[in-house]
PDB file of C-alpha atoms in Angstrom:
ATOM      1  CA  MET A   1       0.000   0.000   0.000  1.00 33.00           C
ATOM      2  CA  CYS A   2       1.274   3.491  -0.819  1.00 36.00           C
ATOM      3  CA  ALA A   3       1.491   5.690   2.247  1.00 32.00           C
ATOM      4  CA  PRO A   4       1.001   9.438   1.581  1.00 32.00           C
ATOM      5  CA  LEU A   5       3.737  11.680   2.930  1.00 29.00           C
ATOM      6  CA  THR A   6       2.631  13.348   6.156  1.00 29.00           C
ATOM      7  CA  SER A   7       4.435  16.672   5.759  1.00 29.00           C
ATOM      8  CA  PHE A   8       3.253  18.079   2.450  1.00 30.00           C
ATOM      9  CA  SER A   9       4.745  21.544   2.709  1.00 32.00           C
ATOM     10  CA  ASN A  10       8.220  20.291   3.676  1.00 33.00           C
ATOM     11  CA  THR A  11       8.680  17.169   1.556  1.00 34.00           C
ATOM     12  CA  PHE A  12       6.790  18.247  -1.536  1.00 40.00           C
ATOM     13  CA  SER A  13       7.810  21.893  -1.748  1.00 40.00           C
ATOM     14  CA  ALA A  14      10.752  21.009  -3.995  1.00 41.00           C
ATOM     15  CA  HIS A  15       8.223  19.993  -6.645  1.00 42.00           C
ATOM     16  CA  PHE A  16       4.921  21.646  -5.715  1.00 43.00           C
ATOM     17  CA  SER A  17       5.402  24.855  -3.786  1.00 37.00           C
ATOM     18  CA  THR A  18       1.737  25.429  -2.842  1.00 36.00           C
ATOM     19  CA  PRO A  19       1.030  23.982   0.632  1.00 33.00           C
ATOM     20  CA  LYS A  20      -2.039  21.826   1.081  1.00 36.00           C
ATOM     21  CA  SER A  21      -3.476  24.270   3.597  1.00 35.00           C
ATOM     22  CA  SER A  22      -3.348  27.266   1.262  1.00 33.00           C
ATOM     23  CA  PRO A  23      -6.586  28.730  -0.157  1.00 35.00           C
ATOM     24  CA  GLU A  24      -7.733  27.809  -3.630  1.00 40.00           C
ATOM     25  CA  PRO A  25      -5.910  29.946  -6.221  1.00 39.00           C
ATOM     26  CA  ASN A  26      -7.823  32.858  -7.724  1.00 42.00           C
ATOM     27  CA  THR A  27      -8.246  32.020 -11.397  1.00 45.00           C
ATOM     28  CA  GLN A  28     -10.089  35.226 -12.274  1.00 52.00           C
ATOM     29  CA  ILE A  29      -8.237  37.428 -14.746  1.00 56.00           C
ATOM     30  CA  PRO A  30      -8.809  41.186 -14.292  1.00 52.00           C
ATOM     31  CA  GLY A  31     -10.758  42.689 -17.168  1.00 51.00           C
ATOM     32  CA  ALA A  32     -11.930  39.361 -18.576  1.00 52.00           C
ATOM     33  CA  PRO A  33     -15.748  39.228 -18.731  1.00 48.00           C
ATOM     34  CA  ASP A  34     -17.241  36.073 -17.188  1.00 51.00           C
ATOM     35  CA  ASN A  35     -13.673  34.790 -16.820  1.00 64.00           C
ATOM     36  CA  ASP A  36     -13.421  34.292 -20.601  1.00 81.00           C
ATOM     37  CA  PHE A  37      -9.820  35.132 -21.334  1.00 91.00           C
ATOM     38  CA  VAL A  38      -6.988  34.554 -23.785  1.00 97.00           C
ATOM     39  CA  LEU A  39      -3.640  33.536 -22.346  1.00 96.00           C
ATOM     40  CA  LEU A  40      -0.126  33.672 -23.809  1.00 98.00           C
ATOM     41  CA  SER A  41       1.962  30.870 -22.293  1.00 97.00           C
ATOM     42  CA  ILE A  42       5.775  30.677 -22.401  1.00 98.00           C
ATOM     43  CA  GLU A  43       7.915  27.639 -21.524  1.00 97.00           C
ATOM     44  CA  THR A  44      11.744  27.562 -21.392  1.00 97.00           C
ATOM     45  CA  SER A  45      12.452  25.242 -18.476  1.00 94.00           C
ATOM     46  CA  CYS A  46      14.948  23.006 -20.271  1.00 89.00           C
ATOM     47  CA  ASP A  47      15.826  22.319 -23.898  1.00 87.00           C
ATOM     48  CA  ASP A  48      12.799  23.454 -25.925  1.00 92.00           C
ATOM     49  CA  THR A  49      11.521  26.975 -26.457  1.00 97.00           C
ATOM     50  CA  ALA A  50       7.734  26.908 -26.549  1.00 98.00           C
ATOM     51  CA  ALA A  51       4.808  29.324 -26.629  1.00 98.00           C
ATOM     52  CA  ALA A  52       1.067  28.809 -26.912  1.00 98.00           C
ATOM     53  CA  VAL A  53      -2.086  30.875 -26.973  1.00 98.00           C
ATOM     54  CA  VAL A  54      -4.961  29.293 -25.058  1.00 95.00           C
ATOM     55  CA  ARG A  55      -8.536  30.273 -24.255  1.00 94.00           C
ATOM     56  CA  SER A  56     -10.003  29.805 -20.793  1.00 89.00           C
ATOM     57  CA  SER A  57     -12.346  27.236 -22.320  1.00 87.00           C
ATOM     58  CA  GLY A  58      -9.307  25.032 -22.923  1.00 86.00           C
ATOM     59  CA  GLU A  59      -9.171  25.693 -26.659  1.00 91.00           C
ATOM     60  CA  ILE A  60      -5.560  25.774 -27.870  1.00 93.00           C
ATOM     61  CA  LEU A  61      -5.392  28.507 -30.496  1.00 97.00           C
ATOM     62  CA  SER A  62      -1.741  27.913 -31.331  1.00 98.00           C
ATOM     63  CA  GLN A  63       1.327  26.056 -30.163  1.00 97.00           C
ATOM     64  CA  VAL A  64       4.881  26.620 -31.361  1.00 98.00           C
ATOM     65  CA  VAL A  65       7.997  24.704 -30.295  1.00 97.00           C
ATOM     66  CA  SER A  66      11.611  25.335 -31.264  1.00 97.00           C
ATOM     67  CA  SER A  67      13.682  22.218 -30.613  1.00 92.00           C
ATOM     68  CA  GLN A  68      17.293  22.095 -29.482  1.00 91.00           C
ATOM     69  CA  ALA A  69      17.777  18.616 -30.933  1.00 85.00           C
ATOM     70  CA  ASP A  70      21.043  19.483 -32.656  1.00 87.00           C
ATOM     71  CA  LEU A  71      22.522  20.762 -29.381  1.00 86.00           C
ATOM     72  CA  LEU A  72      21.431  17.602 -27.590  1.00 78.00           C
ATOM     73  CA  ALA A  73      23.221  15.499 -30.190  1.00 78.00           C
ATOM     74  CA  ARG A  74      26.332  17.668 -30.156  1.00 83.00           C
ATOM     75  CA  TYR A  75      26.786  17.717 -26.369  1.00 80.00           C
ATOM     76  CA  GLY A  76      25.251  14.341 -25.540  1.00 72.00           C
ATOM     77  CA  GLY A  77      22.553  15.977 -23.429  1.00 73.00           C
ATOM     78  CA  VAL A  78      21.523  19.401 -22.182  1.00 81.00           C
ATOM     79  CA  ALA A  79      24.332  21.943 -21.790  1.00 86.00           C
ATOM     80  CA  PRO A  80      22.710  24.716 -19.682  1.00 90.00           C
ATOM     81  CA  LYS A  81      24.690  27.674 -21.032  1.00 94.00           C
ATOM     82  CA  MET A  82      24.271  26.572 -24.646  1.00 94.00           C
ATOM     83  CA  ALA A  83      20.572  25.949 -24.002  1.00 94.00           C
ATOM     84  CA  GLU A  84      20.173  29.447 -22.556  1.00 96.00           C
ATOM     85  CA  GLU A  85      21.760  31.020 -25.628  1.00 97.00           C
ATOM     86  CA  ALA A  86      19.537  28.979 -27.928  1.00 96.00           C
ATOM     87  CA  HIS A  87      16.433  30.106 -26.016  1.00 97.00           C
ATOM     88  CA  SER A  88      17.536  33.738 -26.240  1.00 98.00           C
ATOM     89  CA  GLN A  89      18.023  33.498 -29.997  1.00 97.00           C
ATOM     90  CA  VAL A  90      14.519  32.189 -30.783  1.00 98.00           C
ATOM     91  CA  ILE A  91      12.241  33.316 -27.942  1.00 98.00           C
ATOM     92  CA  ASP A  92      10.940  36.416 -29.732  1.00 98.00           C
ATOM     93  CA  GLN A  93      10.340  34.488 -32.946  1.00 98.00           C
ATOM     94  CA  VAL A  94       8.518  31.657 -31.149  1.00 98.00           C
ATOM     95  CA  VAL A  95       6.234  34.032 -29.216  1.00 98.00           C
ATOM     96  CA  GLN A  96       5.415  36.073 -32.309  1.00 98.00           C
ATOM     97  CA  GLU A  97       4.688  32.962 -34.351  1.00 98.00           C
ATOM     98  CA  ALA A  98       2.329  31.687 -31.647  1.00 98.00           C
ATOM     99  CA  LEU A  99       0.461  35.008 -31.668  1.00 98.00           C
ATOM    100  CA  ASP A 100       0.316  35.084 -35.472  1.00 98.00           C
ATOM    101  CA  LYS A 101      -0.992  31.517 -35.738  1.00 98.00           C
ATOM    102  CA  ALA A 102      -3.682  32.291 -33.169  1.00 97.00           C
ATOM    103  CA  ASN A 103      -4.523  35.510 -34.993  1.00 97.00           C
ATOM    104  CA  VAL A 104      -4.184  37.372 -31.696  1.00 96.00           C
ATOM    105  CA  ARG A 105      -2.325  40.595 -30.913  1.00 96.00           C
ATOM    106  CA  GLU A 106      -0.772  41.410 -27.543  1.00 96.00           C
ATOM    107  CA  THR A 107      -3.556  43.942 -27.009  1.00 95.00           C
ATOM    108  CA  GLY A 108      -6.040  41.064 -27.179  1.00 96.00           C
ATOM    109  CA  LEU A 109      -4.375  39.084 -24.401  1.00 97.00           C
ATOM    110  CA  SER A 110      -5.782  38.859 -20.879  1.00 97.00           C
ATOM    111  CA  ALA A 111      -2.616  37.611 -19.156  1.00 97.00           C
ATOM    112  CA  VAL A 112       0.803  36.026 -19.671  1.00 98.00           C
ATOM    113  CA  ALA A 113       1.730  32.698 -18.094  1.00 97.00           C
ATOM    114  CA  VAL A 114       5.321  31.495 -17.790  1.00 97.00           C
ATOM    115  CA  THR A 115       7.126  28.522 -16.287  1.00 96.00           C
ATOM    116  CA  ILE A 116       9.002  29.609 -13.147  1.00 95.00           C
ATOM    117  CA  GLY A 117      10.341  26.202 -12.060  1.00 90.00           C
ATOM    118  CA  PRO A 118      11.525  23.615 -11.502  1.00 89.00           C
ATOM    119  CA  GLY A 119      14.032  23.624 -14.344  1.00 89.00           C
ATOM    120  CA  LEU A 120      17.391  25.028 -15.392  1.00 92.00           C
ATOM    121  CA  SER A 121      17.686  28.519 -13.909  1.00 94.00           C
ATOM    122  CA  LEU A 122      19.551  29.916 -16.929  1.00 95.00           C
ATOM    123  CA  CYS A 123      16.813  28.686 -19.252  1.00 96.00           C
ATOM    124  CA  LEU A 124      13.917  29.686 -17.018  1.00 97.00           C
ATOM    125  CA  ARG A 125      15.249  33.231 -16.872  1.00 97.00           C
ATOM    126  CA  VAL A 126      14.863  33.673 -20.638  1.00 98.00           C
ATOM    127  CA  GLY A 127      11.152  32.870 -20.542  1.00 98.00           C
ATOM    128  CA  VAL A 128      10.487  34.927 -17.410  1.00 97.00           C
ATOM    129  CA  LEU A 129      12.193  38.015 -18.866  1.00 98.00           C
ATOM    130  CA  ARG A 130      10.174  37.688 -22.080  1.00 98.00           C
ATOM    131  CA  ALA A 131       6.940  37.303 -20.121  1.00 98.00           C
ATOM    132  CA  ARG A 132       7.752  40.348 -17.998  1.00 97.00           C
ATOM    133  CA  GLU A 133       8.496  42.384 -21.089  1.00 97.00           C
ATOM    134  CA  THR A 134       5.142  41.568 -22.704  1.00 97.00           C
ATOM    135  CA  ALA A 135       3.188  41.958 -19.468  1.00 97.00           C
ATOM    136  CA  GLY A 136       4.838  45.268 -18.654  1.00 97.00           C
ATOM    137  CA  ARG A 137       4.364  46.738 -22.108  1.00 97.00           C
ATOM    138  CA  PHE A 138       0.650  45.891 -22.277  1.00 96.00           C
ATOM    139  CA  ASN A 139      -0.178  46.114 -18.557  1.00 96.00           C
ATOM    140  CA  LEU A 140      -1.068  42.418 -18.243  1.00 97.00           C
ATOM    141  CA  PRO A 141      -0.953  40.198 -15.155  1.00 97.00           C
ATOM    142  CA  ILE A 142       1.699  37.458 -15.024  1.00 96.00           C
ATOM    143  CA  ILE A 143       0.844  33.925 -13.910  1.00 95.00           C
ATOM    144  CA  GLY A 144       3.814  31.946 -12.612  1.00 96.00           C
ATOM    145  CA  VAL A 145       3.401  28.283 -13.535  1.00 95.00           C
ATOM    146  CA  HIS A 146       4.923  25.384 -11.624  1.00 93.00           C
ATOM    147  CA  HIS A 147       6.322  23.000 -14.216  1.00 87.00           C
ATOM    148  CA  MET A 148       5.272  19.739 -12.583  1.00 89.00           C
ATOM    149  CA  GLU A 149       1.883  21.040 -11.454  1.00 92.00           C
ATOM    150  CA  ALA A 150       1.207  21.974 -15.080  1.00 91.00           C
ATOM    151  CA  HIS A 151       2.040  18.419 -16.150  1.00 90.00           C
ATOM    152  CA  ALA A 152      -0.476  17.102 -13.640  1.00 92.00           C
ATOM    153  CA  LEU A 153      -3.269  19.521 -14.523  1.00 92.00           C
ATOM    154  CA  VAL A 154      -2.935  19.277 -18.316  1.00 89.00           C
ATOM    155  CA  ALA A 155      -4.936  16.051 -18.022  1.00 90.00           C
ATOM    156  CA  ARG A 156      -7.962  18.196 -17.152  1.00 90.00           C
ATOM    157  CA  LEU A 157      -7.367  20.281 -20.261  1.00 83.00           C
ATOM    158  CA  MET A 158      -7.535  17.198 -22.464  1.00 82.00           C
ATOM    159  CA  GLU A 159     -10.175  15.269 -20.494  1.00 88.00           C
ATOM    160  CA  LYS A 160     -12.932  17.742 -19.739  1.00 84.00           C
ATOM    161  CA  LYS A 161     -14.812  15.305 -17.484  1.00 91.00           C
ATOM    162  CA  LEU A 162     -11.830  14.558 -15.248  1.00 93.00           C
ATOM    163  CA  GLN A 163     -12.636  15.671 -11.710  1.00 94.00           C
ATOM    164  CA  PHE A 164     -10.644  15.881  -8.484  1.00 96.00           C
ATOM    165  CA  PRO A 165      -9.327  13.828  -6.843  1.00 96.00           C
ATOM    166  CA  PHE A 166      -7.185  11.900  -9.318  1.00 96.00           C
ATOM    167  CA  MET A 167      -3.745  10.279  -9.393  1.00 96.00           C
ATOM    168  CA  ALA A 168      -1.003  11.369 -11.760  1.00 95.00           C
ATOM    169  CA  LEU A 169       2.328   9.808 -12.706  1.00 94.00           C
ATOM    170  CA  LEU A 170       4.765  12.542 -13.737  1.00 90.00           C
ATOM    171  CA  ILE A 171       7.807  11.323 -15.622  1.00 84.00           C
ATOM    172  CA  SER A 172      10.352  13.626 -17.250  1.00 75.00           C
ATOM    173  CA  GLY A 173      14.077  14.029 -17.735  1.00 72.00           C
ATOM    174  CA  GLY A 174      14.558  15.239 -14.183  1.00 76.00           C
ATOM    175  CA  HIS A 175      11.541  14.028 -12.231  1.00 79.00           C
ATOM    176  CA  ASN A 176       9.647  10.894 -11.267  1.00 85.00           C
ATOM    177  CA  LEU A 177       6.585  11.656  -9.157  1.00 91.00           C
ATOM    178  CA  LEU A 178       3.427   9.793  -8.237  1.00 95.00           C
ATOM    179  CA  ILE A 179       0.917  12.227  -6.776  1.00 96.00           C
ATOM    180  CA  LEU A 180      -2.665  12.451  -5.597  1.00 96.00           C
ATOM    181  CA  ALA A 181      -4.199  15.677  -6.922  1.00 96.00           C
ATOM    182  CA  GLN A 182      -6.930  16.631  -4.464  1.00 96.00           C
ATOM    183  CA  ASP A 183      -7.738  20.091  -5.823  1.00 94.00           C
ATOM    184  CA  LEU A 184      -6.034  23.099  -7.384  1.00 89.00           C
ATOM    185  CA  GLY A 185      -2.912  23.695  -5.305  1.00 90.00           C
ATOM    186  CA  GLN A 186      -3.545  20.640  -3.139  1.00 94.00           C
ATOM    187  CA  TYR A 187      -1.335  17.608  -3.826  1.00 94.00           C
ATOM    188  CA  ILE A 188      -0.007  14.662  -1.865  1.00 96.00           C
ATOM    189  CA  GLN A 189       3.221  13.052  -3.013  1.00 95.00           C
ATOM    190  CA  LEU A 190       2.875   9.276  -2.904  1.00 96.00           C
ATOM    191  CA  GLY A 191       6.286   8.468  -4.344  1.00 94.00           C
ATOM    192  CA  THR A 192       9.350   9.891  -6.026  1.00 93.00           C
ATOM    193  CA  THR A 193      12.708   8.713  -7.334  1.00 92.00           C
ATOM    194  CA  ILE A 194      15.359   8.057  -4.694  1.00 93.00           C
ATOM    195  CA  ASP A 195      18.132   8.464  -7.278  1.00 92.00           C
ATOM    196  CA  ASP A 196      17.971   9.104 -11.045  1.00 89.00           C
ATOM    197  CA  ALA A 197      14.839  10.025 -12.947  1.00 85.00           C
ATOM    198  CA  ILE A 198      13.936   7.608 -15.723  1.00 86.00           C
ATOM    199  CA  GLY A 199      14.747  10.280 -18.320  1.00 83.00           C
ATOM    200  CA  VAL A 200      18.358  10.307 -17.127  1.00 84.00           C
ATOM    201  CA  ALA A 201      18.541   6.519 -17.423  1.00 88.00           C
ATOM    202  CA  TYR A 202      17.123   6.662 -20.954  1.00 88.00           C
ATOM    203  CA  ASP A 203      19.564   9.364 -22.062  1.00 85.00           C
ATOM    204  CA  LYS A 204      22.540   7.460 -20.630  1.00 88.00           C
ATOM    205  CA  THR A 205      21.435   4.215 -22.270  1.00 90.00           C
ATOM    206  CA  ALA A 206      20.936   5.909 -25.640  1.00 89.00           C
ATOM    207  CA  LYS A 207      24.436   7.381 -25.379  1.00 88.00           C
ATOM    208  CA  TRP A 208      25.971   3.969 -24.537  1.00 91.00           C
ATOM    209  CA  LEU A 209      24.200   2.465 -27.546  1.00 90.00           C
ATOM    210  CA  GLY A 210      25.412   5.243 -29.825  1.00 89.00           C
ATOM    211  CA  LEU A 211      21.864   6.274 -30.748  1.00 88.00           C
ATOM    212  CA  ASP A 212      20.723   9.585 -32.216  1.00 82.00           C
ATOM    213  CA  LEU A 213      20.144  11.943 -29.273  1.00 77.00           C
ATOM    214  CA  ARG A 214      18.437  14.700 -31.219  1.00 77.00           C
ATOM    215  CA  ARG A 215      15.048  13.501 -29.945  1.00 72.00           C
ATOM    216  CA  SER A 216      16.421  12.620 -26.478  1.00 76.00           C
ATOM    217  CA  GLY A 217      16.924   9.066 -25.237  1.00 83.00           C
ATOM    218  CA  GLY A 218      13.350   8.035 -24.433  1.00 85.00           C
ATOM    219  CA  PRO A 219      11.730   8.235 -27.888  1.00 86.00           C
ATOM    220  CA  THR A 220      14.845   6.841 -29.568  1.00 87.00           C
ATOM    221  CA  ILE A 221      15.012   3.789 -27.293  1.00 90.00           C
ATOM    222  CA  GLU A 222      11.262   3.216 -27.600  1.00 90.00           C
ATOM    223  CA  GLU A 223      11.519   3.125 -31.386  1.00 90.00           C
ATOM    224  CA  LEU A 224      14.467   0.714 -31.273  1.00 90.00           C
ATOM    225  CA  ALA A 225      12.739  -1.485 -28.687  1.00 89.00           C
ATOM    226  CA  ARG A 226       9.879  -2.176 -31.094  1.00 92.00           C
ATOM    227  CA  GLU A 227      12.358  -4.151 -33.185  1.00 92.00           C
ATOM    228  CA  GLY A 228      13.893  -6.020 -30.251  1.00 88.00           C
ATOM    229  CA  ASP A 229      13.175  -9.156 -28.230  1.00 89.00           C
ATOM    230  CA  ALA A 230      11.670  -8.315 -24.834  1.00 85.00           C
ATOM    231  CA  LYS A 231      12.717 -11.738 -23.478  1.00 86.00           C
ATOM    232  CA  SER A 232      16.355 -11.694 -24.576  1.00 86.00           C
ATOM    233  CA  ILE A 233      17.622 -10.172 -21.304  1.00 86.00           C
ATOM    234  CA  LYS A 234      15.928 -10.527 -17.937  1.00 86.00           C
ATOM    235  CA  TYR A 235      15.981  -7.681 -15.433  1.00 86.00           C
ATOM    236  CA  SER A 236      14.659  -7.701 -11.897  1.00 85.00           C
ATOM    237  CA  ILE A 237      11.997  -5.181 -10.920  1.00 85.00           C
ATOM    238  CA  PRO A 238      13.573  -2.309  -8.919  1.00 87.00           C
ATOM    239  CA  MET A 239      12.224  -1.545  -5.410  1.00 88.00           C
ATOM    240  CA  LYS A 240      10.021  -4.655  -5.480  1.00 87.00           C
ATOM    241  CA  GLN A 241      10.892  -5.442  -1.866  1.00 89.00           C
ATOM    242  CA  HIS A 242      10.030  -1.944  -0.622  1.00 91.00           C
ATOM    243  CA  LYS A 243       6.508  -1.273   0.699  1.00 90.00           C
ATOM    244  CA  ASP A 244       6.201   2.218  -0.717  1.00 93.00           C
ATOM    245  CA  CYS A 245       5.658   3.964  -4.035  1.00 93.00           C
ATOM    246  CA  ASN A 246       9.166   5.269  -4.614  1.00 95.00           C
ATOM    247  CA  PHE A 247      11.217   4.648  -7.750  1.00 91.00           C
ATOM    248  CA  SER A 248      14.849   3.704  -8.307  1.00 92.00           C
ATOM    249  CA  ASN A 249      16.593   3.607 -11.672  1.00 90.00           C
ATOM    250  CA  VAL A 250      20.319   3.515 -10.860  1.00 91.00           C
ATOM    251  CA  GLY A 251      20.454  -0.264 -10.410  1.00 90.00           C
ATOM    252  CA  LEU A 252      18.514  -0.870 -13.614  1.00 88.00           C
ATOM    253  CA  LYS A 253      20.745   1.591 -15.460  1.00 91.00           C
ATOM    254  CA  THR A 254      23.847  -0.253 -14.227  1.00 91.00           C
ATOM    255  CA  LYS A 255      22.458  -3.618 -15.364  1.00 91.00           C
ATOM    256  CA  VAL A 256      21.749  -2.192 -18.807  1.00 91.00           C
ATOM    257  CA  ARG A 257      25.305  -0.829 -19.048  1.00 93.00           C
ATOM    258  CA  LEU A 258      26.778  -4.212 -18.072  1.00 92.00           C
ATOM    259  CA  ALA A 259      24.547  -5.995 -20.584  1.00 90.00           C
ATOM    260  CA  ILE A 260      25.709  -3.657 -23.349  1.00 90.00           C
ATOM    261  CA  LYS A 261      29.350  -4.240 -22.418  1.00 89.00           C
ATOM    262  CA  SER A 262      28.810  -8.007 -22.354  1.00 86.00           C
ATOM    263  CA  ARG A 263      27.173  -8.041 -25.793  1.00 80.00           C
ATOM    264  CA  THR A 264      29.896  -5.759 -27.169  1.00 77.00           C
ATOM    265  CA  ARG A 265      32.627  -8.132 -25.955  1.00 70.00           C
ATOM    266  CA  ASN A 266      30.850 -11.135 -27.447  1.00 68.00           C
ATOM    267  CA  MET A 267      30.612  -9.424 -30.829  1.00 64.00           C
ATOM    268  CA  LYS A 268      34.385  -8.842 -31.036  1.00 60.00           C
TER     269      LYS A 268
END
């Protein structure tokens, strides 16, 4: 059985900064009649520069992403300073393209939302500065978005009938979280990784196999796995003996590395 963590504000604040006891967030946007508003959203937390224009109804008017795939391949992963420079070079173009595709001008916006963390601080700064610039120029409110909370709540954007409470498994390059979403701003962490996130394990494995890293390790390994034999190598299930909902990927990653070395030696 998964035991919820007892101290939400202390143990979960690294991922979800809103304490369970806090009041429900005010989602009203000043100047938006009947809370019908148009939002410009900016995301630069890691290796992609993204912007979208979204209505309060959940309608996505536009979505533009500029990938840093070539940088990932060149450096074998995310190089924070290089990623920051890449964000800076395209952020204006990405935001303008999102506005153009949505057929919306800045004067037609109700607010600007931007990712404020968690993520790479150098990269986050690019998006925050761009959001501040737009908000300041057109006197718009800024909505700071928690990266992992957004991942959890996007399910309600896609599934209109999804109601609280619900469980969410959040898996990314830097995070593994199993949470119970009770309401807006109210989350209980059921489990997390005690070492590497699965994204790290995928990226390392893809590098050891000499795969194309321009799409990151996960998608590349998934595509290759479709051609493989799932029974050729047996791996034990990590954390099977633990009576909690935490994750561990270091041991599995090590076993994969040893298996690759063993196969490489046998091929020589």
